[in-house]
PDB file of C-alpha atoms in Angstrom:
ATOM      1  CA  UNK S 198      59.011  52.106 196.040  1.00  0.00           C
ATOM      2  CA  UNK S 199      61.452  55.653 198.086  1.00  0.00           C
ATOM      3  CA  UNK S 200      62.843  54.323 200.795  1.00  0.00           C
ATOM      4  CA  UNK S 201      63.011  50.237 198.791  1.00  0.00           C
ATOM      5  CA  UNK S 202      65.431  52.703 196.203  1.00  0.00           C
ATOM      6  CA  UNK S 203      67.787  54.789 199.088  1.00  0.00           C
ATOM      7  CA  UNK S 204      67.364  51.468 200.767  1.00  0.00           C
ATOM      8  CA  UNK S 205      69.269  50.184 197.079  1.00  0.00           C
ATOM      9  CA  UNK S 206      71.563  52.615 197.202  1.00  0.00           C
ATOM     10  CA  UNK S 207      72.739  52.459 200.251  1.00  0.00           C
ATOM     11  CA  UNK S 208      73.424  49.020 199.962  1.00  0.00           C
ATOM     12  CA  UNK S 209      75.422  49.882 195.942  1.00  0.00           C
ATOM     13  CA  UNK S 210      77.186  52.436 198.021  1.00  0.00           C
ATOM     14  CA  UNK S 211      78.310  49.948 200.982  1.00  0.00           C
ATOM     15  CA  UNK S 212      79.603  47.528 198.535  1.00  0.00           C
ATOM     16  CA  UNK S 213      81.730  49.851 197.302  1.00  0.00           C
ATOM     17  CA  UNK S 214      83.145  51.336 200.388  1.00  0.00           C
ATOM     18  CA  UNK S 215      83.897  47.481 201.304  1.00  0.00           C
ATOM     19  CA  UNK S 216      85.955  46.372 197.774  1.00  0.00           C
ATOM     20  CA  UNK S 217      87.226  49.775 198.644  1.00  0.00           C
ATOM     21  CA  UNK S 218      88.887  48.637 200.993  1.00  0.00           C
ATOM     22  CA  UNK S 219      89.718  45.023 199.841  1.00  0.00           C
ATOM     23  CA  UNK S 220      91.475  47.161 197.355  1.00  0.00           C
ATOM     24  CA  UNK S 221      93.429  48.934 199.638  1.00  0.00           C
ATOM     25  CA  UNK S 222      94.366  45.911 202.047  1.00  0.00           C
ATOM     26  CA  UNK S 223      95.210  43.623 199.124  1.00  0.00           C
ATOM     27  CA  UNK S 224      97.716  46.283 197.411  1.00  0.00           C
ATOM     28  CA  UNK S 225      99.809  46.797 199.883  1.00  0.00           C
ATOM     29  CA  UNK S 226      99.689  43.599 201.676  1.00  0.00           C
ATOM     30  CA  UNK S 227     102.868  42.723 203.286  1.00  0.00           C
ATOM     31  CA  UNK S 228     103.236  38.890 203.407  1.00  0.00           C
ATOM     32  CA  UNK S 229     104.238  38.471 206.858  1.00  0.00           C
ATOM     33  CA  UNK S 230     101.682  40.041 208.340  1.00  0.00           C
ATOM     34  CA  UNK S 231      99.011  37.094 209.543  1.00  0.00           C
ATOM     35  CA  UNK S 232      96.216  39.769 210.548  1.00  0.00           C
ATOM     36  CA  UNK S 233      96.335  42.148 207.684  1.00  0.00           C
ATOM     37  CA  UNK S 234      95.567  38.345 205.677  1.00  0.00           C
ATOM     38  CA  UNK S 235      92.634  37.641 207.734  1.00  0.00           C
ATOM     39  CA  UNK S 236      90.833  40.853 207.341  1.00  0.00           C
ATOM     40  CA  UNK S 237      91.011  40.161 203.887  1.00  0.00           C
ATOM     41  CA  UNK S 238      89.975  36.909 203.985  1.00  0.00           C
ATOM     42  CA  UNK S 239      87.189  38.540 205.686  1.00  0.00           C
ATOM     43  CA  UNK S 240      86.389  41.379 202.795  1.00  0.00           C
ATOM     44  CA  UNK S 241      86.554  39.138 200.580  1.00  0.00           C
ATOM     45  CA  UNK S 242      83.988  36.916 202.152  1.00  0.00           C
ATOM     46  CA  UNK S 243      82.354  38.961 202.667  1.00  0.00           C
ATOM     47  CA  UNK S 244      82.289  40.411 199.040  1.00  0.00           C
ATOM     48  CA  UNK S 245      82.204  36.789 197.610  1.00  0.00           C
ATOM     49  CA  UNK S 246      85.554  37.222 196.128  1.00  0.00           C
ATOM     50  CA  UNK S 247      87.339  33.409 195.915  1.00  0.00           C
ATOM     51  CA  UNK S 248      91.334  35.004 197.033  1.00  0.00           C
ATOM     52  CA  UNK S 249      92.008  32.225 194.820  1.00  0.00           C
ATOM     53  CA  UNK S 250      90.428  32.375 191.816  1.00  0.00           C
ATOM     54  CA  UNK S 251      93.825  33.609 188.905  1.00  0.00           C
ATOM     55  CA  UNK S 252      93.434  36.998 188.856  1.00  0.00           C
ATOM     56  CA  UNK S 253      94.887  40.539 186.125  1.00  0.00           C
ATOM     57  CA  UNK S 254      95.116  43.830 187.844  1.00  0.00           C
ATOM     58  CA  UNK S 255      94.404  46.394 185.463  1.00  0.00           C
ATOM     59  CA  UNK S 256      95.390  49.990 185.689  1.00  0.00           C
ATOM     60  CA  UNK S 257      92.676  52.979 184.384  1.00  0.00           C
ATOM     61  CA  UNK S 258      95.067  55.957 184.827  1.00  0.00           C
ATOM     62  CA  UNK S 259      93.111  59.034 183.266  1.00  0.00           C
ATOM     63  CA  UNK S 260      94.520  62.063 181.460  1.00  0.00           C
ATOM     64  CA  UNK S 261      94.073  65.610 180.278  1.00  0.00           C
ATOM     65  CA  UNK S 262      94.064  66.166 176.633  1.00  0.00           C
ATOM     66  CA  UNK S 263      96.853  66.804 174.540  1.00  0.00           C
ATOM     67  CA  UNK S 264      95.407  70.576 173.321  1.00  0.00           C
ATOM     68  CA  UNK S 265      95.297  73.134 175.736  1.00  0.00           C
ATOM     69  CA  UNK S 266      97.404  73.585 179.006  1.00  0.00           C
ATOM     70  CA  UNK S 267      93.896  73.928 181.167  1.00  0.00           C
ATOM     71  CA  UNK S 268      93.037  71.117 183.812  1.00  0.00           C
ATOM     72  CA  UNK S 269      90.031  69.838 183.050  1.00  0.00           C
ATOM     73  CA  UNK S 270      90.198  67.756 187.191  1.00  0.00           C
ATOM     74  CA  UNK S 271      89.782  71.144 188.742  1.00  0.00           C
ATOM     75  CA  UNK S 272      86.318  72.224 187.116  1.00  0.00           C
ATOM     76  CA  UNK S 273      83.214  71.717 188.760  1.00  0.00           C
ATOM     77  CA  UNK S 274      81.386  69.568 186.825  1.00  0.00           C
ATOM     78  CA  UNK S 275      84.222  66.629 187.215  1.00  0.00           C
ATOM     79  CA  UNK S 276      82.287  66.439 190.830  1.00  0.00           C
ATOM     80  CA  UNK S 277      80.772  63.436 189.739  1.00  0.00           C
ATOM     81  CA  UNK S 278      83.135  62.729 187.216  1.00  0.00           C
ATOM     82  CA  UNK S 279      84.286  59.607 190.139  1.00  0.00           C
ATOM     83  CA  UNK S 280      81.318  57.894 190.227  1.00  0.00           C
ATOM     84  CA  UNK S 281      79.755  58.008 186.872  1.00  0.00           C
ATOM     85  CA  UNK S 282      83.143  56.902 185.441  1.00  0.00           C
ATOM     86  CA  UNK S 283      83.134  53.752 188.120  1.00  0.00           C
ATOM     87  CA  UNK S 284      79.817  52.919 187.483  1.00  0.00           C
ATOM     88  CA  UNK S 285      80.559  53.133 183.440  1.00  0.00           C
ATOM     89  CA  UNK S 286      83.711  51.535 184.133  1.00  0.00           C
ATOM     90  CA  UNK S 287      82.064  47.846 186.089  1.00  0.00           C
ATOM     91  CA  UNK S 288      79.384  48.210 183.303  1.00  0.00           C
ATOM     92  CA  UNK S 289      82.236  47.369 180.572  1.00  0.00           C
ATOM     93  CA  UNK S 290      84.289  45.501 182.790  1.00  0.00           C
ATOM     94  CA  UNK S 291      82.652  43.783 186.161  1.00  0.00           C
ATOM     95  CA  UNK S 292      81.345  40.418 184.515  1.00  0.00           C
ATOM     96  CA  UNK S 293      80.784  38.388 187.880  1.00  0.00           C
ATOM     97  CA  UNK S 294      81.358  38.768 192.448  1.00  0.00           C
ATOM     98  CA  UNK S 295      85.511  37.806 191.367  1.00  0.00           C
ATOM     99  CA  UNK S 296      85.934  40.372 189.641  1.00  0.00           C
ATOM    100  CA  UNK S 297      85.940  43.580 191.944  1.00  0.00           C
ATOM    101  CA  UNK S 298      86.844  47.630 189.529  1.00  0.00           C
ATOM    102  CA  UNK S 299      86.993  50.111 192.527  1.00  0.00           C
ATOM    103  CA  UNK S 300      89.065  53.733 192.831  1.00  0.00           C
ATOM    104  CA  UNK S 301      92.599  53.754 193.614  1.00  0.00           C
ATOM    105  CA  UNK S 302      91.958  58.382 193.563  1.00  0.00           C
ATOM    106  CA  UNK S 303      89.924  60.837 192.115  1.00  0.00           C
ATOM    107  CA  UNK S 304      91.168  59.782 188.231  1.00  0.00           C
ATOM    108  CA  UNK S 305      92.759  56.378 188.421  1.00  0.00           C
ATOM    109  CA  UNK S 306      90.255  53.319 188.567  1.00  0.00           C
ATOM    110  CA  UNK S 307      92.381  49.861 189.818  1.00  0.00           C
ATOM    111  CA  UNK S 308      90.896  45.959 188.547  1.00  0.00           C
ATOM    112  CA  UNK S 309      91.429  42.579 189.576  1.00  0.00           C
ATOM    113  CA  UNK S 310      89.131  40.321 187.011  1.00  0.00           C
ATOM    114  CA  UNK S 311      89.506  37.100 187.370  1.00  0.00           C
ATOM    115  CA  UNK S 312      90.930  34.796 185.007  1.00  0.00           C
ATOM    116  CA  UNK S 313      89.417  31.018 185.245  1.00  0.00           C
ATOM    117  CA  UNK S 314      90.548  29.284 182.500  1.00  0.00           C
ATOM    118  CA  UNK S 315      93.680  28.991 180.961  1.00  0.00           C
ATOM    119  CA  UNK S 316      93.113  30.871 177.758  1.00  0.00           C
ATOM    120  CA  UNK S 317      91.220  33.914 179.908  1.00  0.00           C
ATOM    121  CA  UNK S 318      93.210  36.359 180.198  1.00  0.00           C
ATOM    122  CA  UNK S 319      94.266  35.466 176.006  1.00  0.00           C
ATOM    123  CA  UNK S 320      90.845  36.219 175.225  1.00  0.00           C
ATOM    124  CA  UNK S 321      90.816  39.172 177.854  1.00  0.00           C
ATOM    125  CA  UNK S 322      93.559  40.962 175.585  1.00  0.00           C
ATOM    126  CA  UNK S 323      92.351  40.217 172.516  1.00  0.00           C
ATOM    127  CA  UNK S 324      88.456  41.961 173.531  1.00  0.00           C
ATOM    128  CA  UNK S 325      90.627  44.802 175.105  1.00  0.00           C
ATOM    129  CA  UNK S 326      90.857  47.173 172.552  1.00  0.00           C
ATOM    130  CA  UNK S 327      87.873  48.026 171.532  1.00  0.00           C
ATOM    131  CA  UNK S 328      87.277  47.868 175.675  1.00  0.00           C
ATOM    132  CA  UNK S 329      88.969  51.316 175.289  1.00  0.00           C
ATOM    133  CA  UNK S 330      87.676  52.312 172.289  1.00  0.00           C
ATOM    134  CA  UNK S 331      84.184  52.516 174.624  1.00  0.00           C
ATOM    135  CA  UNK S 332      85.753  54.142 177.500  1.00  0.00           C
ATOM    136  CA  UNK S 333      87.978  56.706 175.235  1.00  0.00           C
ATOM    137  CA  UNK S 334      84.499  57.633 173.682  1.00  0.00           C
ATOM    138  CA  UNK S 335      82.795  58.000 176.823  1.00  0.00           C
ATOM    139  CA  UNK S 336      85.555  60.060 178.402  1.00  0.00           C
ATOM    140  CA  UNK S 337      86.439  62.255 175.081  1.00  0.00           C
ATOM    141  CA  UNK S 338      82.107  62.242 174.922  1.00  0.00           C
ATOM    142  CA  UNK S 339      81.665  63.399 178.472  1.00  0.00           C
ATOM    143  CA  UNK S 340      84.831  65.803 179.706  1.00  0.00           C
ATOM    144  CA  UNK S 341      87.094  65.435 177.187  1.00  0.00           C
ATOM    145  CA  UNK S 342      90.133  63.340 178.024  1.00  0.00           C
ATOM    146  CA  UNK S 343      90.455  59.733 177.775  1.00  0.00           C
ATOM    147  CA  UNK S 344      92.348  56.637 178.930  1.00  0.00           C
ATOM    148  CA  UNK S 345      95.169  55.024 179.107  1.00  0.00           C
ATOM    149  CA  UNK S 346      95.783  50.924 180.667  1.00  0.00           C
ATOM    150  CA  UNK S 347      98.446  49.199 182.374  1.00  0.00           C
ATOM    151  CA  UNK S 348      97.897  45.128 182.545  1.00  0.00           C
ATOM    152  CA  UNK S 349      99.913  43.212 185.560  1.00  0.00           C
ATOM    153  CA  UNK S 350     100.509  39.793 184.571  1.00  0.00           C
ATOM    154  CA  UNK S 351      98.301  36.623 185.753  1.00  0.00           C
ATOM    155  CA  UNK S 352      98.759  35.968 189.561  1.00  0.00           C
ATOM    156  CA  UNK S 353      96.324  34.394 192.223  1.00  0.00           C
ATOM    157  CA  UNK S 354      95.968  34.470 196.056  1.00  0.00           C
ATOM    158  CA  UNK S 355      96.017  37.292 199.165  1.00  0.00           C
ATOM    159  CA  UNK S 356     100.135  38.105 196.928  1.00  0.00           C
ATOM    160  CA  UNK S 357      99.928  37.387 193.792  1.00  0.00           C
ATOM    161  CA  UNK S 358      96.602  39.748 193.461  1.00  0.00           C
ATOM    162  CA  UNK S 359      99.483  42.736 195.709  1.00  0.00           C
ATOM    163  CA  UNK S 360     102.640  41.939 192.694  1.00  0.00           C
ATOM    164  CA  UNK S 361      99.310  42.023 190.046  1.00  0.00           C
ATOM    165  CA  UNK S 362      99.518  45.541 190.760  1.00  0.00           C
ATOM    166  CA  UNK S 363     103.050  46.381 191.091  1.00  0.00           C
ATOM    167  CA  UNK S 364     103.502  45.032 187.972  1.00  0.00           C
ATOM    168  CA  UNK S 365     100.841  46.796 186.286  1.00  0.00           C
ATOM    169  CA  UNK S 366     102.114  50.188 187.592  1.00  0.00           C
ATOM    170  CA  UNK S 367     104.908  49.082 185.943  1.00  0.00           C
ATOM    171  CA  UNK S 368     104.133  49.019 182.736  1.00  0.00           C
ATOM    172  CA  UNK S 369     102.103  51.739 182.950  1.00  0.00           C
ATOM    173  CA  UNK S 370     104.960  54.081 184.614  1.00  0.00           C
ATOM    174  CA  UNK S 371     106.972  52.594 181.287  1.00  0.00           C
ATOM    175  CA  UNK S 372     104.406  53.645 178.889  1.00  0.00           C
ATOM    176  CA  UNK S 373     103.828  57.127 180.723  1.00  0.00           C
ATOM    177  CA  UNK S 374     107.768  57.631 181.142  1.00  0.00           C
ATOM    178  CA  UNK S 375     108.842  57.829 178.271  1.00  0.00           C
ATOM    179  CA  UNK S 376     106.282  59.168 176.137  1.00  0.00           C
ATOM    180  CA  UNK S 377     104.575  55.942 174.522  1.00  0.00           C
ATOM    181  CA  UNK S 378     102.126  56.468 172.041  1.00  0.00           C
ATOM    182  CA  UNK S 379      99.860  53.802 172.033  1.00  0.00           C
ATOM    183  CA  UNK S 380      97.023  53.667 174.759  1.00  0.00           C
ATOM    184  CA  UNK S 381      97.564  49.796 177.061  1.00  0.00           C
ATOM    185  CA  UNK S 382     100.823  48.830 178.837  1.00  0.00           C
ATOM    186  CA  UNK S 383     101.523  44.967 179.315  1.00  0.00           C
ATOM    187  CA  UNK S 384     103.319  44.066 181.671  1.00  0.00           C
ATOM    188  CA  UNK S 385     106.329  41.817 181.420  1.00  0.00           C
ATOM    189  CA  UNK S 386     109.084  41.314 183.527  1.00  0.00           C
ATOM    190  CA  UNK S 387     112.430  41.369 180.956  1.00  0.00           C
ATOM    191  CA  UNK S 388     110.743  44.714 178.564  1.00  0.00           C
ATOM    192  CA  UNK S 389     109.723  45.605 182.292  1.00  0.00           C
ATOM    193  CA  UNK S 390     113.467  44.884 183.929  1.00  0.00           C
ATOM    194  CA  UNK S 391     114.881  46.488 180.364  1.00  0.00           C
ATOM    195  CA  UNK S 392     113.492  49.371 180.889  1.00  0.00           C
ATOM    196  CA  UNK S 393     113.417  50.278 184.295  1.00  0.00           C
ATOM    197  CA  UNK S 394     117.587  50.016 183.756  1.00  0.00           C
ATOM    198  CA  UNK S 395     118.200  53.417 183.389  1.00  0.00           C
ATOM    199  CA  UNK S 396     116.276  54.747 186.329  1.00  0.00           C
ATOM    200  CA  UNK S 397     118.090  52.101 189.043  1.00  0.00           C
ATOM    201  CA  UNK S 398     121.290  53.490 188.635  1.00  0.00           C
ATOM    202  CA  UNK S 399     123.572  55.706 190.830  1.00  0.00           C
ATOM    203  CA  UNK S 400     123.208  58.835 189.568  1.00  0.00           C
ATOM    204  CA  UNK S 401     127.256  59.104 189.530  1.00  0.00           C
ATOM    205  CA  UNK S 402     126.944  56.350 187.427  1.00  0.00           C
ATOM    206  CA  UNK S 403     124.334  57.204 184.855  1.00  0.00           C
ATOM    207  CA  UNK S 404     126.716  60.846 184.973  1.00  0.00           C
ATOM    208  CA  UNK S 405     129.406  58.363 183.769  1.00  0.00           C
ATOM    209  CA  UNK S 406     127.764  57.548 180.923  1.00  0.00           C
ATOM    210  CA  UNK S 407     125.553  60.290 179.537  1.00  0.00           C
ATOM    211  CA  UNK S 408     130.199  61.638 179.362  1.00  0.00           C
ATOM    212  CA  UNK S 409     130.408  58.710 177.290  1.00  0.00           C
ATOM    213  CA  UNK S 410     128.477  59.775 174.741  1.00  0.00           C
ATOM    214  CA  UNK S 411     129.019  64.192 175.143  1.00  0.00           C
ATOM    215  CA  UNK S 412     129.917  64.428 171.978  1.00  0.00           C
ATOM    216  CA  UNK S 413     127.287  62.139 170.920  1.00  0.00           C
ATOM    217  CA  UNK S 414     124.929  63.587 171.757  1.00  0.00           C
ATOM    218  CA  UNK S 415     125.943  66.974 169.972  1.00  0.00           C
ATOM    219  CA  UNK S 416     125.812  65.743 166.608  1.00  0.00           C
ATOM    220  CA  UNK S 417     123.552  67.436 164.893  1.00  0.00           C
ATOM    221  CA  UNK S 418     121.428  64.108 163.768  1.00  0.00           C
ATOM    222  CA  UNK S 419     121.970  62.606 167.400  1.00  0.00           C
ATOM    223  CA  UNK S 420     118.719  61.043 166.941  1.00  0.00           C
ATOM    224  CA  UNK S 421     119.472  59.200 163.156  1.00  0.00           C
ATOM    225  CA  UNK S 422     122.618  57.685 164.378  1.00  0.00           C
ATOM    226  CA  UNK S 423     120.773  56.831 168.307  1.00  0.00           C
ATOM    227  CA  UNK S 424     117.992  55.086 166.665  1.00  0.00           C
ATOM    228  CA  UNK S 425     120.247  53.000 163.920  1.00  0.00           C
ATOM    229  CA  UNK S 426     122.010  51.604 166.115  1.00  0.00           C
ATOM    230  CA  UNK S 427     119.302  50.624 169.378  1.00  0.00           C
ATOM    231  CA  UNK S 428     117.462  49.152 166.534  1.00  0.00           C
ATOM    232  CA  UNK S 429     121.061  46.956 165.863  1.00  0.00           C
ATOM    233  CA  UNK S 430     121.248  46.239 168.592  1.00  0.00           C
ATOM    234  CA  UNK S 431     117.213  44.788 168.933  1.00  0.00           C
ATOM    235  CA  UNK S 432     118.084  42.541 165.844  1.00  0.00           C
ATOM    236  CA  UNK S 433     120.948  40.836 167.841  1.00  0.00           C
ATOM    237  CA  UNK S 434     123.144  42.817 166.257  1.00  0.00           C
ATOM    238  CA  UNK S 435     122.969  40.890 162.998  1.00  0.00           C
ATOM    239  CA  UNK S 436     123.462  43.731 160.558  1.00  0.00           C
ATOM    240  CA  UNK S 437     121.303  41.855 157.393  1.00  0.00           C
ATOM    241  CA  UNK S 438     118.141  41.522 160.026  1.00  0.00           C
ATOM    242  CA  UNK S 439     118.463  45.400 161.105  1.00  0.00           C
ATOM    243  CA  UNK S 440     118.691  45.725 157.892  1.00  0.00           C
ATOM    244  CA  UNK S 441     115.137  43.900 156.761  1.00  0.00           C
ATOM    245  CA  UNK S 442     113.387  45.236 159.918  1.00  0.00           C
ATOM    246  CA  UNK S 443     114.578  48.856 159.746  1.00  0.00           C
ATOM    247  CA  UNK S 444     114.462  49.158 155.632  1.00  0.00           C
ATOM    248  CA  UNK S 445     117.512  50.597 156.053  1.00  0.00           C
ATOM    249  CA  UNK S 446     120.723  49.964 153.732  1.00  0.00           C
ATOM    250  CA  UNK S 447     123.414  47.618 154.892  1.00  0.00           C
ATOM    251  CA  UNK S 448     125.892  49.748 154.046  1.00  0.00           C
ATOM    252  CA  UNK S 449     124.475  53.283 155.197  1.00  0.00           C
ATOM    253  CA  UNK S 450     123.461  50.725 158.852  1.00  0.00           C
ATOM    254  CA  UNK S 451     127.518  50.310 158.171  1.00  0.00           C
ATOM    255  CA  UNK S 452     128.550  53.605 157.941  1.00  0.00           C
ATOM    256  CA  UNK S 453     126.651  55.394 160.755  1.00  0.00           C
ATOM    257  CA  UNK S 454     127.921  52.355 163.565  1.00  0.00           C
ATOM    258  CA  UNK S 455     131.289  52.846 161.736  1.00  0.00           C
ATOM    259  CA  UNK S 456     130.625  57.168 162.340  1.00  0.00           C
ATOM    260  CA  UNK S 457     129.329  56.201 165.915  1.00  0.00           C
ATOM    261  CA  UNK S 458     132.527  54.900 166.569  1.00  0.00           C
ATOM    262  CA  UNK S 459     134.079  57.502 165.295  1.00  0.00           C
ATOM    263  CA  UNK S 460     132.504  60.012 167.640  1.00  0.00           C
ATOM    264  CA  UNK S 461     132.666  58.392 171.203  1.00  0.00           C
ATOM    265  CA  UNK S 462     136.171  55.926 170.449  1.00  0.00           C
ATOM    266  CA  UNK S 463     133.880  53.278 171.190  1.00  0.00           C
ATOM    267  CA  UNK S 464     133.748  50.143 169.415  1.00  0.00           C
ATOM    268  CA  UNK S 465     130.731  49.227 168.875  1.00  0.00           C
ATOM    269  CA  UNK S 466     132.094  45.831 167.194  1.00  0.00           C
ATOM    270  CA  UNK S 467     131.679  44.512 170.758  1.00  0.00           C
ATOM    271  CA  UNK S 468     129.179  43.490 172.794  1.00  0.00           C
ATOM    272  CA  UNK S 469     130.281  44.952 175.964  1.00  0.00           C
ATOM    273  CA  UNK S 470     130.973  48.711 174.127  1.00  0.00           C
ATOM    274  CA  UNK S 471     127.635  47.825 172.535  1.00  0.00           C
ATOM    275  CA  UNK S 472     125.820  47.255 175.669  1.00  0.00           C
ATOM    276  CA  UNK S 473     127.543  50.303 177.673  1.00  0.00           C
ATOM    277  CA  UNK S 474     126.020  52.821 174.812  1.00  0.00           C
ATOM    278  CA  UNK S 475     122.582  51.340 175.364  1.00  0.00           C
ATOM    279  CA  UNK S 476     122.551  51.670 178.233  1.00  0.00           C
ATOM    280  CA  UNK S 477     124.321  55.726 177.830  1.00  0.00           C
ATOM    281  CA  UNK S 478     121.382  55.988 175.051  1.00  0.00           C
ATOM    282  CA  UNK S 479     118.874  54.711 177.259  1.00  0.00           C
ATOM    283  CA  UNK S 480     119.427  56.866 180.385  1.00  0.00           C
ATOM    284  CA  UNK S 481     120.276  59.571 178.321  1.00  0.00           C
ATOM    285  CA  UNK S 482     116.225  59.041 176.509  1.00  0.00           C
ATOM    286  CA  UNK S 483     114.871  58.526 179.989  1.00  0.00           C
ATOM    287  CA  UNK S 484     116.832  62.154 181.271  1.00  0.00           C
ATOM    288  CA  UNK S 485     115.078  64.230 178.620  1.00  0.00           C
ATOM    289  CA  UNK S 486     111.207  62.533 178.810  1.00  0.00           C
ATOM    290  CA  UNK S 487     111.680  62.529 182.868  1.00  0.00           C
ATOM    291  CA  UNK S 488     112.140  66.166 182.327  1.00  0.00           C
ATOM    292  CA  UNK S 489     109.806  66.453 179.668  1.00  0.00           C
TER     293      UNK S 489
END
């Protein structure tokens, strides 16, 4: 009996190691390397993992609670943390051989979730809040930590798995970088490009944009003016739509936009000027978020 239990334990540990190897190879996959592709296919076959099936990558990031400065991951009680969390995540997410749940590092886990039908992804997202609530209840009760998720898009094949992983990381990075209060961050290519734009600009160009709004940044009511302007842009520079959705009187928006124009010498009725001002504000927000 004891021998059988020990043997089963060894098999489980071997499968986990193989899954880690497969995941590592998938997320670092380079399309031009045929030998690497063959290695991945061999591991996938051993794990009954069909690479042709559509799937999405989910990254689970574990963080210390916001209250307190103590780093809980330094406690000895956390020595079994990865295995215990991994086992729990498998109960939540692993429904067949085409779902792989694995460890990325001590505080980060990865899931390649199969999406075999057209409606699978929508169905998965519909239940994701409930699954995250179970995960966070477990983490809070046992370790006083919580989790955030980055969800990539649906793709297939070696390259598709790698790209879905990269996109899940982008979604998570955007959410964490801007101190988003939500716990689930979905990848959206257009939103990701817009959010990542400030980080892609050269330092010299960023500085020019920051100089452009230096006088605006010095205002005591900068937050109010900046949020009004970005909201105005969000609603297609349409005063009526912005007023209705932001619950601010139309005349108040007009007054604040005129104030911004007066301070910055930029015309908030001009698309080109608004584009510069919007990018400058986003650069400033990204700079402040990264310095926290």
